[in-house]
PDB file of C-alpha atoms in Angstrom:
ATOM      1  CA  MET A 142      -0.176   0.035   0.017  1.00 65.00           C
ATOM      2  CA  ILE A 143       1.485   3.365  -1.003  1.00 70.00           C
ATOM      3  CA  LEU A 144       0.669   6.868   0.303  1.00 65.00           C
ATOM      4  CA  SER A 145       2.162   9.057  -2.439  1.00 73.00           C
ATOM      5  CA  GLU A 146       4.580  12.014  -1.548  1.00 76.00           C
ATOM      6  CA  GLY A 147       2.558  15.285  -1.172  1.00 75.00           C
ATOM      7  CA  SER A 148      -0.677  13.548  -0.616  1.00 72.00           C
ATOM      8  CA  VAL A 149      -1.173  15.112   2.989  1.00 76.00           C
ATOM      9  CA  HIS A 150      -0.366  18.651   4.051  1.00 70.00           C
ATOM     10  CA  ALA A 151      -0.579  20.517   7.526  1.00 75.00           C
ATOM     11  CA  ARG A 152      -3.514  22.424   8.155  1.00 72.00           C
ATOM     12  CA  LEU A 153      -3.131  26.011   6.892  1.00 73.00           C
ATOM     13  CA  ARG A 154       0.479  24.997   5.686  1.00 73.00           C
ATOM     14  CA  HIS A 155       0.683  23.836   2.183  1.00 72.00           C
ATOM     15  CA  ASP A 156       4.278  23.680   2.080  1.00 78.00           C
ATOM     16  CA  ILE A 157       4.526  21.076   4.698  1.00 79.00           C
ATOM     17  CA  THR A 158       3.577  17.544   3.252  1.00 78.00           C
ATOM     18  CA  ASN A 159       4.350  14.138   3.697  1.00 75.00           C
ATOM     19  CA  ASP A 160       7.034  11.937   2.335  1.00 80.00           C
ATOM     20  CA  GLU A 161       6.073   8.860   0.395  1.00 75.00           C
ATOM     21  CA  ILE A 162       5.004   5.947   2.747  1.00 74.00           C
ATOM     22  CA  ILE A 163       5.103   2.268   1.740  1.00 73.00           C
ATOM     23  CA  HIS A 164       3.274  -0.351   3.987  1.00 64.00           C
ATOM     24  CA  THR A 165       3.852  -3.895   2.903  1.00 62.00           C
ATOM     25  CA  PHE A 166       1.568  -6.900   4.142  1.00 52.00           C
ATOM     26  CA  VAL A 167       0.890 -10.469   3.377  1.00 52.00           C
ATOM     27  CA  GLY A 168      -2.160 -12.243   2.816  1.00 53.00           C
ATOM     28  CA  GLY A 169      -5.852 -11.348   4.032  1.00 53.00           C
ATOM     29  CA  TYR A 170      -8.848 -12.987   5.983  1.00 48.00           C
ATOM     30  CA  LYS A 171      -7.904 -16.813   6.138  1.00 50.00           C
ATOM     31  CA  ASP A 172     -10.143 -18.047   8.907  1.00 52.00           C
ATOM     32  CA  GLU A 173     -13.296 -20.139   7.841  1.00 52.00           C
ATOM     33  CA  VAL A 174     -16.145 -18.111   7.151  1.00 54.00           C
ATOM     34  CA  GLU A 175     -19.087 -19.134   9.441  1.00 65.00           C
ATOM     35  CA  ARG A 176     -22.538 -19.500   7.523  1.00 75.00           C
ATOM     36  CA  LEU A 177     -25.933 -18.762   8.788  1.00 81.00           C
ATOM     37  CA  CYS A 178     -28.693 -21.351   8.630  1.00 84.00           C
ATOM     38  CA  PHE A 179     -32.112 -21.486  10.195  1.00 88.00           C
ATOM     39  CA  GLU A 180     -32.771 -23.943  12.809  1.00 88.00           C
ATOM     40  CA  ARG A 181     -36.553 -24.581  11.950  1.00 90.00           C
ATOM     41  CA  CYS A 182     -39.360 -23.434   9.776  1.00 92.00           C
ATOM     42  CA  SER A 183     -42.933 -22.647  10.712  1.00 93.00           C
ATOM     43  CA  LEU A 184     -44.032 -25.201   8.308  1.00 91.00           C
ATOM     44  CA  ASP A 185     -42.163 -28.182   9.878  1.00 86.00           C
ATOM     45  CA  ASP A 186     -45.172 -29.815  11.436  1.00 80.00           C
ATOM     46  CA  CYS A 187     -47.582 -29.084   8.635  1.00 79.00           C
ATOM     47  CA  THR A 188     -48.809 -32.386   6.956  1.00 70.00           C
ATOM     48  CA  ASP A 189     -51.484 -31.071   4.634  1.00 72.00           C
ATOM     49  CA  MET A 190     -51.703 -27.619   3.249  1.00 76.00           C
ATOM     50  CA  ASP A 191     -54.196 -25.749   0.696  1.00 82.00           C
ATOM     51  CA  VAL A 192     -52.896 -22.184   1.080  1.00 87.00           C
ATOM     52  CA  LEU A 193     -49.368 -20.497   1.642  1.00 89.00           C
ATOM     53  CA  GLY A 194     -49.570 -17.555   4.128  1.00 91.00           C
ATOM     54  CA  LYS A 195     -46.728 -16.242   6.349  1.00 94.00           C
ATOM     55  CA  VAL A 196     -43.704 -18.448   6.648  1.00 95.00           C
ATOM     56  CA  ARG A 197     -40.980 -17.881   9.243  1.00 95.00           C
ATOM     57  CA  PHE A 198     -37.550 -19.411   9.302  1.00 95.00           C
ATOM     58  CA  TYR A 199     -35.947 -19.291  13.053  1.00 95.00           C
ATOM     59  CA  TYR A 200     -32.406 -18.426  13.601  1.00 92.00           C
ATOM     60  CA  ASP A 201     -30.478 -18.663  16.946  1.00 88.00           C
ATOM     61  CA  ARG A 202     -29.456 -15.136  16.954  1.00 89.00           C
ATOM     62  CA  GLU A 203     -30.516 -11.655  16.116  1.00 92.00           C
ATOM     63  CA  ILE A 204     -30.533 -11.170  12.412  1.00 92.00           C
ATOM     64  CA  GLU A 205     -30.983  -8.416   9.787  1.00 93.00           C
ATOM     65  CA  VAL A 206     -32.043  -8.793   6.099  1.00 94.00           C
ATOM     66  CA  THR A 207     -29.810  -7.269   3.499  1.00 92.00           C
ATOM     67  CA  PRO A 208     -31.318  -4.301   1.602  1.00 91.00           C
ATOM     68  CA  GLY A 209     -33.657  -5.348  -1.135  1.00 91.00           C
ATOM     69  CA  SER A 210     -33.589  -9.001  -0.479  1.00 93.00           C
ATOM     70  CA  LYS A 211     -36.513 -11.160  -1.355  1.00 93.00           C
ATOM     71  CA  ILE A 212     -37.407 -14.972  -0.803  1.00 94.00           C
ATOM     72  CA  ARG A 213     -38.420 -16.907  -4.038  1.00 92.00           C
ATOM     73  CA  LEU A 214     -40.982 -19.456  -4.338  1.00 90.00           C
ATOM     74  CA  SER A 215     -40.539 -21.979  -7.273  1.00 87.00           C
ATOM     75  CA  ILE A 216     -43.459 -23.797  -8.772  1.00 85.00           C
ATOM     76  CA  THR A 217     -42.929 -26.887 -10.838  1.00 83.00           C
ATOM     77  CA  SER A 218     -45.779 -28.635 -12.573  1.00 75.00           C
ATOM     78  CA  SER A 219     -46.375 -30.815 -15.738  1.00 71.00           C
ATOM     79  CA  ASP A 220     -46.526 -27.560 -17.526  1.00 67.00           C
ATOM     80  CA  GLY A 221     -43.234 -26.179 -16.665  1.00 73.00           C
ATOM     81  CA  PHE A 222     -41.750 -24.046 -14.033  1.00 77.00           C
ATOM     82  CA  ALA A 223     -42.335 -20.618 -12.491  1.00 82.00           C
ATOM     83  CA  GLU A 224     -41.087 -18.558  -9.643  1.00 86.00           C
ATOM     84  CA  ILE A 225     -42.550 -15.646  -7.563  1.00 87.00           C
ATOM     85  CA  GLU A 226     -40.515 -13.274  -5.265  1.00 91.00           C
ATOM     86  CA  ILE A 227     -41.741 -11.921  -2.054  1.00 90.00           C
ATOM     87  CA  PRO A 228     -39.897  -9.200   0.107  1.00 94.00           C
ATOM     88  CA  ALA A 229     -37.866 -10.699   3.014  1.00 95.00           C
ATOM     89  CA  LEU A 230     -38.405  -9.203   6.369  1.00 95.00           C
ATOM     90  CA  ALA A 231     -36.634  -9.816   9.717  1.00 95.00           C
ATOM     91  CA  VAL A 232     -39.252 -10.233  12.629  1.00 95.00           C
ATOM     92  CA  GLU A 233     -38.841 -10.666  16.514  1.00 93.00           C
ATOM     93  CA  GLU A 234     -41.228 -12.168  18.993  1.00 88.00           C
ATOM     94  CA  ASP A 235     -40.419 -12.947  22.577  1.00 89.00           C
ATOM     95  CA  GLY A 236     -36.786 -12.686  21.948  1.00 89.00           C
ATOM     96  CA  VAL A 237     -36.832 -15.232  18.987  1.00 93.00           C
ATOM     97  CA  TRP A 238     -35.731 -13.896  15.461  1.00 95.00           C
ATOM     98  CA  ALA A 239     -36.880 -14.986  12.232  1.00 96.00           C
ATOM     99  CA  LEU A 240     -36.967 -14.440   8.529  1.00 96.00           C
ATOM    100  CA  GLU A 241     -40.357 -13.849   7.332  1.00 96.00           C
ATOM    101  CA  ALA A 242     -42.065 -13.891   3.827  1.00 95.00           C
ATOM    102  CA  ASP A 243     -45.767 -13.462   3.316  1.00 94.00           C
ATOM    103  CA  PHE A 244     -47.120 -15.426   0.358  1.00 91.00           C
ATOM    104  CA  GLY A 245     -50.690 -13.795   1.052  1.00 89.00           C
ATOM    105  CA  ASP A 246     -52.562 -16.990   1.248  1.00 87.00           C
ATOM    106  CA  LEU A 247     -51.480 -18.391  -2.088  1.00 87.00           C
ATOM    107  CA  SER A 248     -53.645 -21.377  -3.043  1.00 83.00           C
ATOM    108  CA  LEU A 249     -51.492 -24.460  -3.617  1.00 83.00           C
ATOM    109  CA  ASN A 250     -52.221 -27.076  -6.351  1.00 80.00           C
ATOM    110  CA  PRO A 251     -51.830 -30.621  -5.164  1.00 78.00           C
ATOM    111  CA  ASP A 252     -50.252 -31.507  -8.553  1.00 76.00           C
ATOM    112  CA  CYS A 253     -47.360 -28.934  -8.245  1.00 81.00           C
ATOM    113  CA  VAL A 254     -43.931 -29.070  -6.288  1.00 84.00           C
ATOM    114  CA  TYR A 255     -43.215 -25.932  -4.115  1.00 88.00           C
ATOM    115  CA  GLU A 256     -39.959 -24.910  -3.107  1.00 90.00           C
ATOM    116  CA  ILE A 257     -39.053 -21.790  -0.976  1.00 93.00           C
ATOM    117  CA  ILE A 258     -35.710 -20.444  -1.702  1.00 93.00           C
ATOM    118  CA  ILE A 259     -33.542 -18.025   0.641  1.00 94.00           C
ATOM    119  CA  PRO A 260     -30.797 -16.628  -1.741  1.00 92.00           C
ATOM    120  CA  GLU A 261     -27.268 -16.456  -0.479  1.00 88.00           C
ATOM    121  CA  ALA A 262     -26.393 -13.419   1.531  1.00 88.00           C
ATOM    122  CA  THR A 263     -30.051 -12.573   2.398  1.00 93.00           C
ATOM    123  CA  VAL A 264     -29.459 -12.816   6.192  1.00 92.00           C
ATOM    124  CA  ILE A 265     -26.786 -11.399   8.318  1.00 89.00           C
ATOM    125  CA  PRO A 266     -26.516 -11.090  12.122  1.00 89.00           C
ATOM    126  CA  SER A 267     -27.234  -7.833  13.857  1.00 85.00           C
ATOM    127  CA  MET A 268     -24.355  -5.882  15.475  1.00 75.00           C
ATOM    128  CA  ASP A 269     -21.558  -8.503  14.437  1.00 64.00           C
ATOM    129  CA  TYR A 270     -18.513  -7.309  12.764  1.00 55.00           C
ATOM    130  CA  GLU A 271     -17.607 -10.880  11.539  1.00 64.00           C
ATOM    131  CA  LEU A 272     -18.246 -11.820   7.964  1.00 68.00           C
ATOM    132  CA  ILE A 273     -21.021 -14.240   8.476  1.00 80.00           C
ATOM    133  CA  ILE A 274     -23.869 -14.693   5.722  1.00 78.00           C
ATOM    134  CA  ASN A 275     -26.234 -17.685   4.905  1.00 84.00           C
ATOM    135  CA  LEU A 276     -25.691 -19.813   1.883  1.00 82.00           C
ATOM    136  CA  GLU A 277     -28.595 -20.349  -0.514  1.00 87.00           C
ATOM    137  CA  ASN A 278     -31.359 -22.355   1.309  1.00 88.00           C
ATOM    138  CA  ARG A 279     -34.062 -24.441   0.009  1.00 88.00           C
ATOM    139  CA  TYR A 280     -36.988 -25.889   1.641  1.00 89.00           C
ATOM    140  CA  LYS A 281     -39.502 -27.970   0.061  1.00 86.00           C
ATOM    141  CA  ILE A 282     -43.237 -27.306   1.271  1.00 85.00           C
ATOM    142  CA  PRO A 283     -44.520 -30.597   2.885  1.00 74.00           C
ATOM    143  CA  GLY A 284     -47.983 -31.669   2.142  1.00 61.00           C
ATOM    144  CA  ALA A 285     -48.065 -30.835  -1.501  1.00 53.00           C
ATOM    145  CA  SER A 286     -47.515 -33.314  -4.513  1.00 43.00           C
ATOM    146  CA  GLY A 287     -46.838 -36.217  -2.016  1.00 38.00           C
ATOM    147  CA  ILE A 288     -43.824 -34.629  -0.704  1.00 37.00           C
ATOM    148  CA  GLY A 289     -44.823 -34.528   3.084  1.00 38.00           C
ATOM    149  CA  GLY A 290     -42.077 -35.182   5.252  1.00 37.00           C
ATOM    150  CA  ILE A 291     -39.426 -34.226   2.973  1.00 38.00           C
ATOM    151  CA  GLY A 292     -38.794 -30.832   4.592  1.00 42.00           C
ATOM    152  CA  VAL A 293     -37.883 -32.573   8.039  1.00 50.00           C
ATOM    153  CA  THR A 294     -35.120 -34.959   6.860  1.00 63.00           C
ATOM    154  CA  LYS A 295     -34.039 -37.998   9.057  1.00 78.00           C
ATOM    155  CA  ALA A 296     -30.985 -38.483   7.113  1.00 84.00           C
ATOM    156  CA  THR A 297     -27.682 -39.195   8.753  1.00 87.00           C
ATOM    157  CA  VAL A 298     -24.183 -38.402   7.415  1.00 89.00           C
ATOM    158  CA  THR A 299     -20.873 -40.344   7.941  1.00 90.00           C
ATOM    159  CA  THR A 300     -17.580 -39.876   6.326  1.00 89.00           C
ATOM    160  CA  GLY A 301     -14.812 -42.063   4.895  1.00 88.00           C
ATOM    161  CA  ALA A 302     -11.400 -41.499   3.109  1.00 89.00           C
ATOM    162  CA  GLY A 303     -12.416 -38.684   0.809  1.00 90.00           C
ATOM    163  CA  THR A 304     -16.217 -39.607   0.785  1.00 92.00           C
ATOM    164  CA  ILE A 305     -19.547 -38.423   2.367  1.00 93.00           C
ATOM    165  CA  ASN A 306     -22.055 -41.026   2.912  1.00 92.00           C
ATOM    166  CA  ILE A 307     -25.730 -40.071   3.435  1.00 92.00           C
ATOM    167  CA  ASN A 308     -27.896 -42.786   4.969  1.00 90.00           C
ATOM    168  CA  ASP A 309     -31.699 -42.948   5.559  1.00 88.00           C
ATOM    169  CA  VAL A 310     -32.397 -40.176   2.937  1.00 87.00           C
ATOM    170  CA  ASN A 311     -35.663 -39.729   1.449  1.00 83.00           C
ATOM    171  CA  ILE A 312     -35.956 -40.551  -2.131  1.00 79.00           C
ATOM    172  CA  GLY A 313     -36.558 -37.316  -4.030  1.00 80.00           C
ATOM    173  CA  SER A 314     -34.791 -35.170  -1.488  1.00 83.00           C
ATOM    174  CA  GLU A 315     -32.393 -32.364  -2.893  1.00 83.00           C
ATOM    175  CA  ILE A 316     -28.891 -32.811  -1.829  1.00 87.00           C
ATOM    176  CA  ARG A 317     -26.232 -30.077  -2.427  1.00 84.00           C
ATOM    177  CA  LEU A 318     -22.698 -30.097  -1.350  1.00 87.00           C
ATOM    178  CA  TYR A 319     -20.480 -26.808  -0.733  1.00 83.00           C
ATOM    179  CA  THR A 320     -17.082 -25.998   0.042  1.00 83.00           C
ATOM    180  CA  ALA A 321     -16.438 -24.052   3.273  1.00 76.00           C
ATOM    181  CA  ASP A 322     -16.418 -20.742   1.336  1.00 69.00           C
ATOM    182  CA  GLY A 323     -19.743 -21.478  -0.291  1.00 69.00           C
ATOM    183  CA  ALA A 324     -18.879 -22.739  -3.787  1.00 76.00           C
ATOM    184  CA  MET A 325     -21.284 -25.454  -5.016  1.00 79.00           C
ATOM    185  CA  LEU A 326     -19.641 -28.734  -5.839  1.00 87.00           C
ATOM    186  CA  GLN A 327     -22.600 -31.058  -6.306  1.00 87.00           C
ATOM    187  CA  ASN A 328     -26.235 -30.610  -6.899  1.00 86.00           C
ATOM    188  CA  LEU A 329     -28.504 -33.918  -7.238  1.00 86.00           C
ATOM    189  CA  THR A 330     -32.064 -35.494  -6.381  1.00 85.00           C
ATOM    190  CA  ALA A 331     -31.735 -38.594  -4.227  1.00 85.00           C
ATOM    191  CA  ALA A 332     -32.724 -41.719  -6.227  1.00 83.00           C
ATOM    192  CA  ASP A 333     -31.766 -44.103  -3.412  1.00 85.00           C
ATOM    193  CA  ASN A 334     -31.965 -44.110   0.361  1.00 87.00           C
ATOM    194  CA  HIS A 335     -27.974 -44.224   0.690  1.00 91.00           C
ATOM    195  CA  ILE A 336     -25.732 -41.721  -1.402  1.00 91.00           C
ATOM    196  CA  GLU A 337     -22.107 -41.610  -1.381  1.00 92.00           C
ATOM    197  CA  MET A 338     -20.458 -38.370  -2.587  1.00 92.00           C
ATOM    198  CA  THR A 339     -16.724 -37.917  -3.432  1.00 91.00           C
ATOM    199  CA  VAL A 340     -14.839 -34.943  -2.302  1.00 92.00           C
ATOM    200  CA  PRO A 341     -11.864 -33.524  -4.141  1.00 89.00           C
ATOM    201  CA  MET A 342      -9.684 -33.050  -1.186  1.00 90.00           C
ATOM    202  CA  PRO A 343      -9.686 -33.338   2.544  1.00 90.00           C
ATOM    203  CA  GLY A 344     -11.507 -30.290   4.467  1.00 89.00           C
ATOM    204  CA  ILE A 345     -14.675 -28.705   5.738  1.00 88.00           C
ATOM    205  CA  TYR A 346     -17.693 -29.051   3.765  1.00 87.00           C
ATOM    206  CA  LEU A 347     -21.326 -28.156   4.058  1.00 83.00           C
ATOM    207  CA  LEU A 348     -23.970 -30.322   2.991  1.00 85.00           C
ATOM    208  CA  THR A 349     -27.724 -29.587   2.672  1.00 81.00           C
ATOM    209  CA  VAL A 350     -30.408 -32.465   2.467  1.00 83.00           C
ATOM    210  CA  ASP A 351     -33.607 -30.628   1.790  1.00 74.00           C
ATOM    211  CA  SER A 352     -33.785 -27.979   4.715  1.00 65.00           C
ATOM    212  CA  LYS A 353     -31.189 -29.483   6.918  1.00 74.00           C
ATOM    213  CA  THR A 354     -27.535 -28.473   6.879  1.00 74.00           C
ATOM    214  CA  PHE A 355     -24.694 -30.592   7.900  1.00 80.00           C
ATOM    215  CA  LYS A 356     -20.929 -29.263   8.771  1.00 81.00           C
ATOM    216  CA  ILE A 357     -18.673 -32.175   7.720  1.00 85.00           C
ATOM    217  CA  ALA A 358     -14.868 -32.552   8.249  1.00 87.00           C
ATOM    218  CA  VAL A 359     -13.554 -35.081   5.675  1.00 88.00           C
ATOM    219  CA  LYS A 360      -9.947 -36.521   5.901  1.00 86.00           C
TER     220      LYS A 360
END
């Protein structure tokens, strides 16, 4: 970093200026960046839904929403695919913080698949100077198109030498694997109750199975 000669002068004395200043440093922020993920959703216990109103995703700390952020709802049917966007709000009730979107009692078609998408960097902690954001989170709405129960997965995860093993996963679950810095490595739909994924190198990875996130160390 260089501050050129003559960049700064004394107050009221333009003839008194600085010499050139050079400051050398190495590297930057190297620590692993913590990622925010909601702990539960207000729809977790729903088994049969006809309309979609206010939905809340609950966090373990006070949160803020980045300006202009919106939550997306994807709708997949035999006729194709569509998305709608709803403004994202941070709300607090009895000391519990949540991300909220109001879908206005949207009627749900039982022949469609609905998935709520929280885009990356929608949520940040309030009054926290660390670099902490959310990865993209996806939540399939239970009770529509025969997908009840997928939103609350019972999957378990183990690791091997360069592998991640997902057991007891629901067929049809959406599985995504990210590096610790948020780069997506794999994106697939479970076709079996056991999934084995290979990773490029040892390290920390984030695995999402439907709405649940696992932080995994692979050797």
